[in-house]
mmCIF file of C-alpha atoms in Angstrom:
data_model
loop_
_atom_site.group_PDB
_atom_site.id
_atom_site.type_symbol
_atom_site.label_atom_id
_atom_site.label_comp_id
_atom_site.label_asym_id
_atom_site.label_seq_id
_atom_site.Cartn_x
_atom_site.Cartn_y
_atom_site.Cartn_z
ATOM 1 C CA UNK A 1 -11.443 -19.982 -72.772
ATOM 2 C CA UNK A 2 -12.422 -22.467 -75.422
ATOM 3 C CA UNK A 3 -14.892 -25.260 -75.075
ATOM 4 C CA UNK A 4 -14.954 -28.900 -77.130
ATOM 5 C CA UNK A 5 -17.172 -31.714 -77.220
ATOM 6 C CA UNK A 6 -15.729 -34.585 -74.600
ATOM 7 C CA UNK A 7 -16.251 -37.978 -75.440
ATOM 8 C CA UNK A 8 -19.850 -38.640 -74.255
ATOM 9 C CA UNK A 9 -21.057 -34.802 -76.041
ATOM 10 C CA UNK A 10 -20.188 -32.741 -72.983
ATOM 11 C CA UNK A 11 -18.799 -29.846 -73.265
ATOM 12 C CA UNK A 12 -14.837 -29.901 -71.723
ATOM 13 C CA UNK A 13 -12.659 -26.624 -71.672
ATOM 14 C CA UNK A 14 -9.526 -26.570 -73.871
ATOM 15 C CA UNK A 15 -6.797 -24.650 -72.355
ATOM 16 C CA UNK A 16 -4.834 -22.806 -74.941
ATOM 17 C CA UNK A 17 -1.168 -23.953 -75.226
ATOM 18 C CA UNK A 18 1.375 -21.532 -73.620
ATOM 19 C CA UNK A 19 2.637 -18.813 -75.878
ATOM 20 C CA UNK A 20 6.427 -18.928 -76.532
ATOM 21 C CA UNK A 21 8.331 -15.842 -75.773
ATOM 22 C CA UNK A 22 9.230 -13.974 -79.016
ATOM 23 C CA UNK A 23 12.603 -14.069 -79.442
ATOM 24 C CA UNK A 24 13.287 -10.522 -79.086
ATOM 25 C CA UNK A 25 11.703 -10.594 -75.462
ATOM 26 C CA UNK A 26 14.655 -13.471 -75.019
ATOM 27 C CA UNK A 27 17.433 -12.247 -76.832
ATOM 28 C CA UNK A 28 18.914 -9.119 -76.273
ATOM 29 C CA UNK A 29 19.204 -6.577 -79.727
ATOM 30 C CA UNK A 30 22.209 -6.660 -81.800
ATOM 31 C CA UNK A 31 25.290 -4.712 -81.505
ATOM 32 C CA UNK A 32 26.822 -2.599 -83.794
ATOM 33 C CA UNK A 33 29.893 -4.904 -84.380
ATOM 34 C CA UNK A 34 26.713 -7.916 -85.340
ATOM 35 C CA UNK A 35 25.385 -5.413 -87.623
ATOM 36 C CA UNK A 36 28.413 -4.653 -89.377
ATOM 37 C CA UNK A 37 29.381 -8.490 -89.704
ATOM 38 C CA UNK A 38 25.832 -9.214 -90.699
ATOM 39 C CA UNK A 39 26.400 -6.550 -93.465
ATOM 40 C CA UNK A 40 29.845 -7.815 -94.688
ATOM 41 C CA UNK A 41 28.975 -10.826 -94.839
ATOM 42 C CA UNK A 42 25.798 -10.227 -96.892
ATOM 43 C CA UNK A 43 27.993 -8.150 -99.043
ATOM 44 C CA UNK A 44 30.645 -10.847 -99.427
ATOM 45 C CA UNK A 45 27.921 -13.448 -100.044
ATOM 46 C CA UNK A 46 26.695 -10.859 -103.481
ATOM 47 C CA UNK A 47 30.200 -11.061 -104.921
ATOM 48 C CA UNK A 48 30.136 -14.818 -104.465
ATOM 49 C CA UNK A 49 26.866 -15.021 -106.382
ATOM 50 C CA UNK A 50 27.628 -12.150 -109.314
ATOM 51 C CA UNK A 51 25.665 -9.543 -107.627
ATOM 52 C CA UNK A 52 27.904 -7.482 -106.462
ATOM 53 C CA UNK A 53 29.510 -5.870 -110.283
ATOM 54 C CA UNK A 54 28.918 -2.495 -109.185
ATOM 55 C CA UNK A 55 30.951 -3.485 -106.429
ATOM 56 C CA UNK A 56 33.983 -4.578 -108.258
ATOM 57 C CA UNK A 57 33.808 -5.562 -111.479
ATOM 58 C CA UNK A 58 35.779 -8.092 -113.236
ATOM 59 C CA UNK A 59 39.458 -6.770 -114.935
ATOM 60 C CA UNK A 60 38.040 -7.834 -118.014
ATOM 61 C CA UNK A 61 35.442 -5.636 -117.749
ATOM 62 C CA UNK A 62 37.444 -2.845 -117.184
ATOM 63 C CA UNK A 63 39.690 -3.204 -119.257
ATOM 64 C CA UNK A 64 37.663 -3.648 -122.338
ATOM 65 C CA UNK A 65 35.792 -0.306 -120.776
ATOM 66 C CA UNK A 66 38.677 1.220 -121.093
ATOM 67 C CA UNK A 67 39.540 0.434 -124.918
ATOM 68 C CA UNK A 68 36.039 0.988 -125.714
ATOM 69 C CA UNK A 69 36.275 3.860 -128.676
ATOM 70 C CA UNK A 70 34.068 7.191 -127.282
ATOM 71 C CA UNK A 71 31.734 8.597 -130.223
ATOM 72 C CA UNK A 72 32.064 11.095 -132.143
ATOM 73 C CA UNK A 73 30.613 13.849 -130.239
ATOM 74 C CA UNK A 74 31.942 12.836 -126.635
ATOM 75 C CA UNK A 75 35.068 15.618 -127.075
ATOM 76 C CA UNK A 76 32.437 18.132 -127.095
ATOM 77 C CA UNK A 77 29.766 16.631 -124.441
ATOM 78 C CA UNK A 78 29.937 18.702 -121.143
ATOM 79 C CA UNK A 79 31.939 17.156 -118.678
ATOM 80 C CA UNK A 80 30.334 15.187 -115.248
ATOM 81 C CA UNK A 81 29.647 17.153 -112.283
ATOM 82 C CA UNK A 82 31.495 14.852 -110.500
ATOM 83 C CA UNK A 83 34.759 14.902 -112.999
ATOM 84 C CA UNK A 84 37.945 16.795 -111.614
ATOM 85 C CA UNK A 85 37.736 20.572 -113.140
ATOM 86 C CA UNK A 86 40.417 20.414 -116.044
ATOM 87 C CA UNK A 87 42.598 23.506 -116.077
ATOM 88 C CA UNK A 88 41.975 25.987 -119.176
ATOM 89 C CA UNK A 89 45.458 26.381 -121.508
ATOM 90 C CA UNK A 90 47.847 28.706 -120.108
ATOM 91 C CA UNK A 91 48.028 32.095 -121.992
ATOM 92 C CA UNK A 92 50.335 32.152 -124.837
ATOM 93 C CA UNK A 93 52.413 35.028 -123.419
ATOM 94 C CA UNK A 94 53.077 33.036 -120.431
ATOM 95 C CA UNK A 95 55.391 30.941 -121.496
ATOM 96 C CA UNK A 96 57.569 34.147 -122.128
ATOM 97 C CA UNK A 97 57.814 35.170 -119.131
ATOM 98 C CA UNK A 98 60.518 32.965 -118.086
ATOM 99 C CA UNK A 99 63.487 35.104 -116.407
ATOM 100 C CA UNK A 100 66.939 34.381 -118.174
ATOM 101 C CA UNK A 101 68.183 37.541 -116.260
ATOM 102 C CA UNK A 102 69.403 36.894 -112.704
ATOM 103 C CA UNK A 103 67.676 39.399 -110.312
ATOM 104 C CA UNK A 104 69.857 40.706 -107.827
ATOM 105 C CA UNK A 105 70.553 39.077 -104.665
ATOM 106 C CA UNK A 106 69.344 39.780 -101.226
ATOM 107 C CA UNK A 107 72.214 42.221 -99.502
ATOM 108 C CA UNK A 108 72.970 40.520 -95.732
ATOM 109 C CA UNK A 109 71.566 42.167 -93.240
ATOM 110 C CA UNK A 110 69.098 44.915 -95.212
ATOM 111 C CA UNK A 111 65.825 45.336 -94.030
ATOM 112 C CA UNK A 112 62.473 46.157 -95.892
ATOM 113 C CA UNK A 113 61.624 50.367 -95.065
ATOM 114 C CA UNK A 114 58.843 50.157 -93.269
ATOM 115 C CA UNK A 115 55.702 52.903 -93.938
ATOM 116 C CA UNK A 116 55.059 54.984 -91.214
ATOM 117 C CA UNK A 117 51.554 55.803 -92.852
ATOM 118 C CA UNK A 118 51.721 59.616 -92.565
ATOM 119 C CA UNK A 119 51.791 59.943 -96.816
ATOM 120 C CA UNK A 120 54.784 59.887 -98.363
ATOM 121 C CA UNK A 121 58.865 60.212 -96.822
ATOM 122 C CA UNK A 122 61.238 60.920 -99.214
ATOM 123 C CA UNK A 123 63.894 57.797 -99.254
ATOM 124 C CA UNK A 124 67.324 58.924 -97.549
ATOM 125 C CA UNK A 125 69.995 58.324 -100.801
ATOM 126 C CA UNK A 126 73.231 57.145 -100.580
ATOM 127 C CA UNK A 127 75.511 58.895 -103.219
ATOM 128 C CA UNK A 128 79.250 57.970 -102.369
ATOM 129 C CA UNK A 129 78.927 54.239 -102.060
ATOM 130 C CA UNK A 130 79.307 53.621 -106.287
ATOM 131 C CA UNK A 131 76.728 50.948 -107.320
ATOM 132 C CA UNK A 132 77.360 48.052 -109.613
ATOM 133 C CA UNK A 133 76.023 48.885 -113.163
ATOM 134 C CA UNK A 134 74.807 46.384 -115.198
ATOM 135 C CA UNK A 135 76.597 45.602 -118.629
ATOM 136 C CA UNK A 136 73.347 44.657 -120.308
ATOM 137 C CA UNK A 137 70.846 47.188 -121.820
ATOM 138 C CA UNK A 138 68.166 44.791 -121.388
ATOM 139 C CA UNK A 139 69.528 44.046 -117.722
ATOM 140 C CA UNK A 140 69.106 47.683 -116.713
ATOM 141 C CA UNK A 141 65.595 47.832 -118.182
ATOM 142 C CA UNK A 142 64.503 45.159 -116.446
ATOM 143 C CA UNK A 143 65.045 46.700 -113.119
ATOM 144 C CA UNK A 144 64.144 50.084 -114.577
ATOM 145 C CA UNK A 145 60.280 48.523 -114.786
ATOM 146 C CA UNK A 146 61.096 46.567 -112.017
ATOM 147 C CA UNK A 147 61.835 48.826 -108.909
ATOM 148 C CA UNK A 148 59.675 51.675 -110.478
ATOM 149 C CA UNK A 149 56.982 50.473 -111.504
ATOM 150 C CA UNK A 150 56.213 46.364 -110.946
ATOM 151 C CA UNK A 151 53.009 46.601 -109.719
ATOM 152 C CA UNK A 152 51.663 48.913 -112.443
ATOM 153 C CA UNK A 153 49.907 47.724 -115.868
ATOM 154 C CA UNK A 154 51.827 46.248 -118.703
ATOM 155 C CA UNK A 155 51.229 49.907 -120.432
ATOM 156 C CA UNK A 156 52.245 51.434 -117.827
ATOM 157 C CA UNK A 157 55.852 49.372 -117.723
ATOM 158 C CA UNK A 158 56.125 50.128 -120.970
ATOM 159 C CA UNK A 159 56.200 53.368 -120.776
ATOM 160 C CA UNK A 160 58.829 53.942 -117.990
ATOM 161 C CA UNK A 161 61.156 51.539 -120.442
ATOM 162 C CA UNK A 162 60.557 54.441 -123.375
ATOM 163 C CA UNK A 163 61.479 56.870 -121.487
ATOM 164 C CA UNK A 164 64.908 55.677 -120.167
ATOM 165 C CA UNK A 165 65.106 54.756 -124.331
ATOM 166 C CA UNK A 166 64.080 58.310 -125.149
ATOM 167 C CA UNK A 167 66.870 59.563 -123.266
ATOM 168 C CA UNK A 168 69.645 57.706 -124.427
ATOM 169 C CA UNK A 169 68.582 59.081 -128.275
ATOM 170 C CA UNK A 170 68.353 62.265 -126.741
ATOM 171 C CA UNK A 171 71.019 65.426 -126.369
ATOM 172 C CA UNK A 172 72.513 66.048 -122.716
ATOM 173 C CA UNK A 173 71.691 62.455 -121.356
ATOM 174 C CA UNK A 174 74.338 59.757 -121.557
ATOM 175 C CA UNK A 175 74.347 57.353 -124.691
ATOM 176 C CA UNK A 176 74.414 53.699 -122.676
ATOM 177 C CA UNK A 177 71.263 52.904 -121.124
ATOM 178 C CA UNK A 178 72.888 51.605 -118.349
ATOM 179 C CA UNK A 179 74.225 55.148 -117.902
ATOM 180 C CA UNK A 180 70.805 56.975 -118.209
ATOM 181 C CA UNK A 181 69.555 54.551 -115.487
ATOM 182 C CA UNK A 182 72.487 55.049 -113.208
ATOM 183 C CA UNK A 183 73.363 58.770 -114.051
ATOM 184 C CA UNK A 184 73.362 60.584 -110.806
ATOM 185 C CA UNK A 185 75.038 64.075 -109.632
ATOM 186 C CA UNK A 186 76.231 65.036 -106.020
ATOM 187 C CA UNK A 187 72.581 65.570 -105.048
ATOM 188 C CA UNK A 188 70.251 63.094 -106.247
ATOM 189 C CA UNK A 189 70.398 60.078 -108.896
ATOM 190 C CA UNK A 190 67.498 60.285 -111.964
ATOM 191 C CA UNK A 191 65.836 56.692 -110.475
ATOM 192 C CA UNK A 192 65.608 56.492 -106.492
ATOM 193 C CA UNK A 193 65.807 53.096 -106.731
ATOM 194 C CA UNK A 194 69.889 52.982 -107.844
ATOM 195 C CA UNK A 195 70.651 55.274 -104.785
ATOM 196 C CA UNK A 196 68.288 54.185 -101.996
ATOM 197 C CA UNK A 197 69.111 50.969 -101.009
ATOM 198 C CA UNK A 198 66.067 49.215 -102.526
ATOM 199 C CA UNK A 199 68.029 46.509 -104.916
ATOM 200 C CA UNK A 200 68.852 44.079 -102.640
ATOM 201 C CA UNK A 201 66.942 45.251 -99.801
ATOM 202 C CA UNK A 202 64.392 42.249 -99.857
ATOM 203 C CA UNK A 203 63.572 39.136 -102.317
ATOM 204 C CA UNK A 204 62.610 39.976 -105.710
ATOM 205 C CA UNK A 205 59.332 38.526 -107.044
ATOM 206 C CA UNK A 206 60.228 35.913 -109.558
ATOM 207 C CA UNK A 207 56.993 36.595 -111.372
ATOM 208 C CA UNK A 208 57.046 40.177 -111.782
ATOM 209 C CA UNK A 209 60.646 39.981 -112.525
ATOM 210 C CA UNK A 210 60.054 37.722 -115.715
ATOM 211 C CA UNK A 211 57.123 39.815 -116.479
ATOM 212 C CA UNK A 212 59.314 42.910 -116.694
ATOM 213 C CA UNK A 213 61.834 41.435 -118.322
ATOM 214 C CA UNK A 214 59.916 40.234 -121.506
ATOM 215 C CA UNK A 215 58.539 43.786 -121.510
ATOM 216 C CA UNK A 216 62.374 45.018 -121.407
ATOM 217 C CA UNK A 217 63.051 43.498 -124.389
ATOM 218 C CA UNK A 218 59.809 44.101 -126.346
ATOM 219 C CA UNK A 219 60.504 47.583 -125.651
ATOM 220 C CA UNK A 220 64.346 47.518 -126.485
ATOM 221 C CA UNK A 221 63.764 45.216 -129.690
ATOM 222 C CA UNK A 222 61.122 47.638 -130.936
ATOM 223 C CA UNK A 223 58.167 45.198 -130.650
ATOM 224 C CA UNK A 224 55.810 46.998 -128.237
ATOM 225 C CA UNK A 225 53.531 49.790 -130.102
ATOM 226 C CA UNK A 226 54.797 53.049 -128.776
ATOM 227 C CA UNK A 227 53.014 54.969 -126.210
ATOM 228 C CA UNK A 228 55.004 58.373 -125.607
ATOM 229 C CA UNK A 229 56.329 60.663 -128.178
ATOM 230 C CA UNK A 230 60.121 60.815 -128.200
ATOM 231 C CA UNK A 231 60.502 64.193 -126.369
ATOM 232 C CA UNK A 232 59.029 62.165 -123.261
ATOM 233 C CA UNK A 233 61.968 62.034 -120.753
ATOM 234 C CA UNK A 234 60.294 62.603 -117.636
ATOM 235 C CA UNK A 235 57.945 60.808 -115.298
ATOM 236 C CA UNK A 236 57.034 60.929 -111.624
ATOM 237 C CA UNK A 237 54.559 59.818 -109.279
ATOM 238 C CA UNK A 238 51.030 61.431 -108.867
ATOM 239 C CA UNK A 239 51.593 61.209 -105.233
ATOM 240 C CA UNK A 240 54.334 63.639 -106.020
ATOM 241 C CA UNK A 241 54.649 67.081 -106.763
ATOM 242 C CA UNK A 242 57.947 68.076 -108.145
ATOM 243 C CA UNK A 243 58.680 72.027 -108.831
ATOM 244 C CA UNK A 244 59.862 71.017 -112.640
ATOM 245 C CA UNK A 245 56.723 69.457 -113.637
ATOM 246 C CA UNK A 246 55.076 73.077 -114.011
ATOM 247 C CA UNK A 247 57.876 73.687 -116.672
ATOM 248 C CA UNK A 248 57.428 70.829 -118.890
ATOM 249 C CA UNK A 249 54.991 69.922 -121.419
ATOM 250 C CA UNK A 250 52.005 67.026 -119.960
ATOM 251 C CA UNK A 251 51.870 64.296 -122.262
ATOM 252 C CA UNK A 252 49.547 61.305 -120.559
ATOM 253 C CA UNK A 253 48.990 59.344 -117.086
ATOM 254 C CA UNK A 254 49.271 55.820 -116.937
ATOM 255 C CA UNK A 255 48.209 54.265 -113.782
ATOM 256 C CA UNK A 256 50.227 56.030 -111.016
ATOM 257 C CA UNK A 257 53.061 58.429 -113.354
ATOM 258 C CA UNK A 258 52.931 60.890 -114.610
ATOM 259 C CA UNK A 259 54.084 61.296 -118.282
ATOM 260 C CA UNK A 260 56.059 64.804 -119.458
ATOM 261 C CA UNK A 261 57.369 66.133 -123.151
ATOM 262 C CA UNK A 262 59.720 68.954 -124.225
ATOM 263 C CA UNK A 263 60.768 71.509 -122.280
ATOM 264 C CA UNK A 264 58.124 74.714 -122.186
ATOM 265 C CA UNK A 265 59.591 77.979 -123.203
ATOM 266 C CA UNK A 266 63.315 76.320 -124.267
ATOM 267 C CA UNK A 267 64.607 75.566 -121.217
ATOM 268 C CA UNK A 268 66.181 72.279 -120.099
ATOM 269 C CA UNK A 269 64.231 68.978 -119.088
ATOM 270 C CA UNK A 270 65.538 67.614 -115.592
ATOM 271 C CA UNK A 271 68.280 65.570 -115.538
ATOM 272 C CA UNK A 272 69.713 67.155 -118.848
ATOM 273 C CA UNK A 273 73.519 67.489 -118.542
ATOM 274 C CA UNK A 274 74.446 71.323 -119.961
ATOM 275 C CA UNK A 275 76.624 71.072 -123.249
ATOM 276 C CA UNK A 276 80.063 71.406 -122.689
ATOM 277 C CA UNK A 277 81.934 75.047 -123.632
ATOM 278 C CA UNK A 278 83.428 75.183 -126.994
ATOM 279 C CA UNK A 279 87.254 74.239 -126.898
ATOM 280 C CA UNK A 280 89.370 76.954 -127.246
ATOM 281 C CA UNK A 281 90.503 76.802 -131.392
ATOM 282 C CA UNK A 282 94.523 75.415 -131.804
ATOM 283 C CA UNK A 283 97.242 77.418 -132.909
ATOM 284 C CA UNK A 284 98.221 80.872 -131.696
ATOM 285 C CA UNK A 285 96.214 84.000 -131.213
ATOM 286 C CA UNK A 286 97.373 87.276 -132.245
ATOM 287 C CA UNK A 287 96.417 90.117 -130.515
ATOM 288 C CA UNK A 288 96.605 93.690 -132.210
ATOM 289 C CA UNK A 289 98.023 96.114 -129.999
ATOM 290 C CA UNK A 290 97.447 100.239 -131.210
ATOM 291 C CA UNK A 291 101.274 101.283 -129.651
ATOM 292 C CA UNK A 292 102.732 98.133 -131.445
ATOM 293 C CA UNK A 293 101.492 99.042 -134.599
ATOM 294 C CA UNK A 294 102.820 102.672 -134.418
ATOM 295 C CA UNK A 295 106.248 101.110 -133.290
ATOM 296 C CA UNK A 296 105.716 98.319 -136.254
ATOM 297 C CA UNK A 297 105.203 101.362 -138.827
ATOM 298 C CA UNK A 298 108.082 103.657 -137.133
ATOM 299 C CA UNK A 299 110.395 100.986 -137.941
ATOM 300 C CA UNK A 300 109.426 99.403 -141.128
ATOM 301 C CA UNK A 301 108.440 102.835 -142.899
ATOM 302 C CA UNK A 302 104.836 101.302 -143.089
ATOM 303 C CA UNK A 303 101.739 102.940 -142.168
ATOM 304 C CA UNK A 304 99.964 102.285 -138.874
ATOM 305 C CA UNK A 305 97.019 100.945 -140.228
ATOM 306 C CA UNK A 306 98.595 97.745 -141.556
ATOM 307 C CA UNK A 307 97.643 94.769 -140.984
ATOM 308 C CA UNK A 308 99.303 92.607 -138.302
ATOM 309 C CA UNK A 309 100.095 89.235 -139.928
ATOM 310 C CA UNK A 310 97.998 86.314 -138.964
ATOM 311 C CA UNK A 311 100.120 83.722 -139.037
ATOM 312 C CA UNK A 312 104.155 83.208 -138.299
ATOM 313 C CA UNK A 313 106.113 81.493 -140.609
ATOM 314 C CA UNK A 314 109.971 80.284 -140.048
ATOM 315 C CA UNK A 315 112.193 82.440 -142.002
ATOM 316 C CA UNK A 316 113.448 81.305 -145.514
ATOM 317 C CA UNK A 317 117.205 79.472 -144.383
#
């Protein structure tokens, strides 16, 4: 308690004045929605006044941002962390690989074989239903690389296309490519995949199929460096073991086949067609007959030892 002088010097006790309430024992505390309205409005209230630019500048401002020229070295500063990554350039073989060859379609009804993981099953063939062969060298090729060997390297698709090449240039295989990919016999066909149901069996993969068929024609159009000598006309798996492998001449393994050469010891590579027999020569065949000659001589006064004639001739009219 305080004291003051009174009028006549005595002492008289001041009471102190009441104390207001503060306001925040009166008023209850804001709510988020007063926050939020205190806030846009205070933010409303800096664009009035020109302190809000960061905010939202002006379109003048932007604009001439825009047009302002960057210097000289900005092409080569390293980009903001905070910039959207810019793709690098495609490859320049990419834009090659761009099918023009229509794979073939999806038979109705086939089904994908499915693996019944217990190593490898040979494929069941079909050899009386005749297949549609291509027209196009580069057609065939393409599904050559394709169904044998589309997951392989681009070495490795290379070489499969020399080999069907190789055998068209070679004796005892059929001239047309076409034919060397499609050759088959009553027992098997040279590549499963014309024989076994797979074209058509599921979708083809547009990607691999464009891939393949660029290498198809590098290959064909003699623009791919050569990997197997020209005796190479035989390949198979290395999950495979065939019994003619042992008779043929090892040449190189890329990826998953198996590369072969010439024949070992002579004999024929698989898949070789055996050269036709001579044709009997034109014309007729005299045979000399020992009795015939004795008659011949008998009758003619000659002696037995001549010389049957080798030719007939019409007599002199």
């Amino acid at each position: 308690m305080l004291w003051t002088a009174g009028a006549q010097g005595a002492a008289v006790p001041v009471r102190p004045d009441p104390v207001a309430p503060s306001a925040s024992a009166t008023s209850p505390a804001p709510s988020d929605a007063d926050r939020r309205r205190a806030l846009n409005a205070r933010m409303l209230e800096m664009l009035r006044s020109g302190e809000g630019a960061r905010l939202s500048e002006p379109q003048q401002r932007r604009s001439a941002a825009s047009t302002r020229t960057p210097p000289p070295r900005a092409a080569a500063a390293r980009p903001s962390p905070r910039s959207a990554p810019v793709e690098s350039a495609a490859p320049a073989t990419a834009s090659a690989d761009v099918s023009t060859i229509a794979p073939p379609p999806v038979r109705p009804g086939a089904r994908p074989i499915r693996s019944s993981g217990r190593g490898y099953t040979p494929p069941r063939l079909d050899l009386t239903t005749p297949p549609r062969i291509p027209t196009s060298a580069v057609e065939c090729l393409t599904q050559a690389i394709y169904y044998e060997a589309r997951n392989e390297s681009e070495e490795g698709q290379a070489a499969v296309a020399e080999v069907v090449i190789n055998r068209s240039r070679s004796a005892g295989y059929p001239r047309d490519i076409c034919q060397v990919v499609y050759q088959r016999n009553s027992r098997t066909c040279q590549f499963t995949f014309t024989c076994d149901g797979a074209i058509g069996r599921s979708p083809v993969d547009m990607v691999k199929w464009a891939r393949a068929e660029r290498i198809a024609r590098d290959v064909y159009e003699g623009r791919a460096a050569t990997l197997l000598p020209g005796t190479s006309v035989n390949y198979h798996a290395s999950y495979v073991r065939p019994s003619w492998g042992a008779r043929l001449e090892r040449v190189r393994q890329i990826g998953a086949h198996i590369f072969y050469g010439a024949a070992l010891g002579g004999a024929s590579t698989p898949g070789a067609v055996a050269a036709p027999a001579p044709a009997p020569a034109r014309g007729l065949v005299f045979a000399r007959i020992e009795a015939l000659d004795r008659a011949f001589a008998a009758l003619g006064g000659g002696s037995a030892d001549t010389p049957a004639p080798s030719s007939v001739q019409d007599p002199a009219p």
